Amino acid sequence: MVRLKFSIELLYDIADPTCDLIFNIHAARTRYQTVVAEQLALNQPVQPLLYDDAHDGTRHMRLQAHQGQLKLRYDATVDIKHHVESPQRLAEMPISALPQQALPYIYPSRYCQSDRLRKLAAREFGLMMPGYERVRAVQQWVHQRVDFVSGSSNDSTSALDTLIAGTGVCRDFAHLMIGLCRALNLPARFVSGIDYGADPAMGPTDFHAYVEVMLSGRWYLFDPSEVSPPMGLVRIGTGRDAADAAFATVFGAVRTYAPLIVIEAIEDPQQGWTLPHLCADGLSSAHHITPG
Amino acid sequence: MVRLKFSIELLYDIADPTCDLIFNIHAARTRYQTVVAEQLALNQPVQPLLYDDAHDGTRHMRLQAHQGQLKLRYDATVDIKHHVESPQRLAEMPISALPQQALPYIYPSRYCQSDRLRKLAAREFGLMMPGYERVRAVQQWVHQRVDFVSGSSNDSTSALDTLIAGTGVCRDFAHLMIGLCRALNLPARFVSGIDYGADPAMGPTDFHAYVEVMLSGRWYLFDPSEVSPPMGLVRIGTGRDAADAAFATVFGAVRTYAPLIVIEAIEDPQQGWTLPHLCADGLSSAHHITPG
Amino acid sequence: MVRLKFSIELLYDIADPTCDLIFNIHAARTRYQTVVAEQLALNQPVQPLLYDDAHDGTRHMRLQAHQGQLKLRYDATVDIKHHVESPQRLAEMPISALPQQALPYIYPSRYCQSDRLRKLAAREFGLMMPGYERVRAVQQWVHQRVDFVSGSSNDSTSALDTLIAGTGVCRDFAHLMIGLCRALNLPARFVSGIDYGADPAMGPTDFHAYVEVMLSGRWYLFDPSEVSPPMGLVRIGTGRDAADAAFATVFGAVRTYAPLIVIEAIEDPQQGWTLPHLCADGLSSAHHITPG
Amino acid sequence: MVRLKFSIELLYDIADPTCDLIFNIHAARTRYQTVVAEQLALNQPVQPLLYDDAHDGTRHMRLQAHQGQLKLRYDATVDIKHHVESPQRLAEMPISALPQQALPYIYPSRYCQSDRLRKLAAREFGLMMPGYERVRAVQQWVHQRVDFVSGSSNDSTSALDTLIAGTGVCRDFAHLMIGLCRALNLPARFVSGIDYGADPAMGPTDFHAYVEVMLSGRWYLFDPSEVSPPMGLVRIGTGRDAADAAFATVFGAVRTYAPLIVIEAIEDPQQGWTLPHLCADGLSSAHHITPG
């Protein structure tokens, strides 16, 4: 089990009299990720509306802020005990056997134009044996072909752009991997979170984006940017791509500042809390879905 | 009330030993659209899996077909009694007041890149009074700027492409209108169906695509292609865009043929069945969603 | 030497009172391609304006047609005696050593966005030894990754589209190869012509598009679609891409019909006329340019 | 007449042993722009290759720099006496009457995809009376629909991107105007230069990009970004778009710094030197081309 403690500080200058915002900053609640403690502080006297998605554990927050400065601080401690599975036991599933809830994740989405990646996916991965290793091959292919370059992409950069440019940040790696997986008829989705264990040379801790692919009825974690060990990923938002799971979506004229994030892993052998480390097994932190 | 009776015949040549297909061809079941009778016939001894979405009434069907010819015929009779509302009573809603289920429809999607249409939407519609008439203005803007040209677009054509090309078919009109509405922070979604009352000069009856926009807590119908009176639209699939609500998505090597569709309206004043006609009021055929 | 005899018939219905058209249908005149005989017939009493480009031998024809049917027929016999060079003697040139006239062909153009292909080109070909074989490797890479599918592209399809789609026709193969060559700082240009020797299974004889790359101060022929032996290519137009060298550019409302093209090779050992055949040497049919 | 005196300082760090660069920084020599004095200083002992284009007066410079710092300083004094014409005397020309040298500027290019702008151009400008005022309408349309935002675009931004985004810098304004003009069958080209008279609030003096459109056999100046009076534009490079006329194109791994540019207008009534000012007439600084 991994215990991670983190804080997120967000700051906005609201220009309009009021401004709606949607946040994905609460730690998700799933069978494998428990929120031990959490606290939300807002500098404005607004009443946020919190909605927990029963399927994916995401906790969307909406609020209407007033003109002036908006400050949020969210603190949480989570325990994560991944479902672990040996790669050779993980199988790709035919469309006809997928849980209904997985179906939205086989279609193309804003940033993952899988419809246009079918030929490439078939050429690169079509002859491989289906299963966990094939998905790993997709992950490594993306990792090898894309260079992580801060500032090399923007809000409208899609999987096709990243494929051509060969550069991107974590969300771009995720979009390209998702696009390729869906082009192979594999349900794949976007997860946003915070990562523990990234190389400090990569800059200050930031939100992270990674991928889940459904195998044998569960969603397994893959991080094509390989920025941190998947075991160190705190799960926050889930969606088809970054359009759904942005940490903040702002509906108005707002000046935004870089988020300030701090994360630590708490090690305590007596409690069974170990540090996140790389692991060859399949890891899942999402609810198990009953097939149907 | 409108009573519509229709049949859909689909034909495929399956090249692979087996092939998964997902269909959206069943008439949706909503509070305002009742399936009076229906029948599905398949030439292959396969067991389709039918899933009814509780939120939007869509009825997805999956099946795994075998090599050779696959023939489907679906017959249905539906009664539609729209929820009707006077335009001046229909208001746009702030993000903070939207039902949670409407939120997926404010984000950009594969074919509706609303994130890139914000400036255009603001320039063209930003100064108009919010409400039904503004949405009508978006619908008419799309109708005026896009010419209906069969074969002028393909499966990868998006709202941006249509904006530039100025030509398209019904799904392209729908995508552009959806993109513009979302760029105005209006939840908008894609509905597929069959239309009664199209000009026969437009060719044989085909699947149709139109738009729903949420106003005052309900989804109201708009048809930017103006191919037929909204009152004559049989509701089938619902989604973010055509990626979700295609009448058929095929996962394999398949030869497809043009669908064969026949529809008639049954007029009987004694039963209260009238023919579809144009109407200035807002029409809704979707479930009412309790705000949250 | 190769002697080729061909005819081109073009047919248009002009809707406007007058309509300007630009044609590239005359056989080019270069040091290596001689027009032995030619004849142009027009059904309208219009005076075409013919312009011969001294640099590349292209012969542009402009005319203003009248309402109604426009019929052109061009017949020509050409002798082609390529400049032939052994691959190992052909070197890539530094930008500073290029003839000034080659410079326009190192920049990106409408359909060849070499600026966005630099990373891919560097990854795939950057470590190869510069020279003819590297260019051959680019040609083969394009040939292997793109499938020739009639009707799979349209007038706005670019090298990036073809890279992603993996399908195209001859002009798409040419655009992708040109884009990759320019991304390697190699001058590359688009040539339109007619090919002798294509597989009849590919359909009736049509206009063809291929590529020239500058090596050791000359333009050498490459046909990434490998539709026919380069020795069987009659040179017509030259340009940065298909925008410059289309066989016809129409400035008005016109109905166009498929061109009707017939070509034959005349074999006569006594005259030294041989049939076109595949050949491992570098072939050039363009003027030699004095470096500067 | 206008006398302008300016200097350009460029600085690069060359990482490779050698690196080819192409510059467009020399003041063009045309019938209407005279280079009174000029001086080029380089900190490396390299021999630049200077090529004067007889058609458009552009003076391309190529050089191969060595590893380390490369510094260029170019100083020049130019006299500009525009050809001035009354708008009502300027006519659009049919394709059949254009000088041959104008033809490359009617085709789409890398950043000006006029082939995809035909419908929009026809809708917005198709019913206007042809002539100078129609071109002015295109210029004003672009000016009104695009906001000047530094850093809002990048090297791969094209006219279509700018049309959708509604933001850009001077080169983006120019590309969109060129694309629309060509879509109306008007030859239009890209000119790079330096502008005198820009609002100091726009930041330090920089290279500028503007447009020339052929009317009545001459190229007339239009500045869709309206950053400065056209009379204050020193002509440097000419091309189809920014791909051809960039002030520097670098073929290697180089760190670039912002150019340092200083310009002044010298007023002396006795010499006939006036300050640049806005003027309602058509201005041309390009060679007159003999029709053919």
JSON list of C-alpha atoms in Angstrom, two decimals, chain A residues 116-117 119-120 123-124 141 144-147 160-161 163-167, chain C residues 116-117 119-120 123-124 141 144-147 160-161 163-167:
[
{"chain": "A", "resi": 116, "resn": "ARG", "atom": "CA", "xyz": [-7.69, 8.34, -38.53]},
{"chain": "A", "resi": 117, "resn": "LEU", "atom": "CA", "xyz": [-5.11, 6.17, -36.80]},
{"chain": "A", "resi": 119, "resn": "LYS", "atom": "CA", "xyz": [-4.05, 2.13, -40.63]},
{"chain": "A", "resi": 120, "resn": "LEU", "atom": "CA", "xyz": [-1.00, 3.17, -38.62]},
{"chain": "A", "resi": 123, "resn": "ARG", "atom": "CA", "xyz": [0.70, -1.61, -39.42]},
{"chain": "A", "resi": 124, "resn": "GLU", "atom": "CA", "xyz": [2.64, -1.11, -36.20]},
{"chain": "A", "resi": 141, "resn": "TRP", "atom": "CA", "xyz": [6.18, 3.24, -29.14]},
{"chain": "A", "resi": 144, "resn": "GLN", "atom": "CA", "xyz": [10.10, 6.50, -28.03]},
{"chain": "A", "resi": 145, "resn": "ARG", "atom": "CA", "xyz": [8.60, 8.65, -30.76]},
{"chain": "A", "resi": 146, "resn": "VAL", "atom": "CA", "xyz": [7.62, 11.67, -28.68]},
{"chain": "A", "resi": 147, "resn": "ASP", "atom": "CA", "xyz": [10.05, 13.92, -26.83]},
{"chain": "A", "resi": 160, "resn": "LEU", "atom": "CA", "xyz": [-2.46, 13.70, -34.82]},
{"chain": "A", "resi": 161, "resn": "ASP", "atom": "CA", "xyz": [-0.48, 16.86, -34.15]},
{"chain": "A", "resi": 163, "resn": "LEU", "atom": "CA", "xyz": [2.25, 12.14, -33.98]},
{"chain": "A", "resi": 164, "resn": "ILE", "atom": "CA", "xyz": [3.62, 14.55, -36.57]},
{"chain": "A", "resi": 165, "resn": "ALA", "atom": "CA", "xyz": [5.47, 16.93, -34.26]},
{"chain": "A", "resi": 166, "resn": "GLY", "atom": "CA", "xyz": [7.14, 14.24, -32.19]},
{"chain": "A", "resi": 167, "resn": "THR", "atom": "CA", "xyz": [7.08, 16.50, -29.15]},
{"chain": "C", "resi": 116, "resn": "ARG", "atom": "CA", "xyz": [6.37, 19.88, -39.94]},
{"chain": "C", "resi": 117, "resn": "LEU", "atom": "CA", "xyz": [8.18, 16.77, -41.17]},
{"chain": "C", "resi": 119, "resn": "LYS", "atom": "CA", "xyz": [11.56, 15.45, -36.81]},
{"chain": "C", "resi": 120, "resn": "LEU", "atom": "CA", "xyz": [10.16, 12.44, -38.62]},
{"chain": "C", "resi": 123, "resn": "ARG", "atom": "CA", "xyz": [14.43, 10.00, -37.15]},
{"chain": "C", "resi": 124, "resn": "GLU", "atom": "CA", "xyz": [13.89, 7.85, -40.20]},
{"chain": "C", "resi": 141, "resn": "TRP", "atom": "CA", "xyz": [9.62, 4.35, -47.32]},
{"chain": "C", "resi": 144, "resn": "GLN", "atom": "CA", "xyz": [5.80, 0.98, -48.42]},
{"chain": "C", "resi": 145, "resn": "ARG", "atom": "CA", "xyz": [3.72, 3.13, -46.12]},
{"chain": "C", "resi": 146, "resn": "VAL", "atom": "CA", "xyz": [1.16, 4.37, -48.59]},
{"chain": "C", "resi": 147, "resn": "ASP", "atom": "CA", "xyz": [-1.31, 2.18, -50.45]},
{"chain": "C", "resi": 160, "resn": "LEU", "atom": "CA", "xyz": [0.51, 15.29, -43.72]},
{"chain": "C", "resi": 161, "resn": "ASP", "atom": "CA", "xyz": [-2.90, 13.83, -44.55]},
{"chain": "C", "resi": 163, "resn": "LEU", "atom": "CA", "xyz": [1.21, 10.31, -43.92]},
{"chain": "C", "resi": 164, "resn": "ILE", "atom": "CA", "xyz": [-1.64, 9.70, -41.50]},
{"chain": "C", "resi": 165, "resn": "ALA", "atom": "CA", "xyz": [-4.09, 8.06, -43.87]},
{"chain": "C", "resi": 166, "resn": "GLY", "atom": "CA", "xyz": [-1.59, 5.71, -45.46]},
{"chain": "C", "resi": 167, "resn": "THR", "atom": "CA", "xyz": [-3.50, 5.80, -48.73]}
]
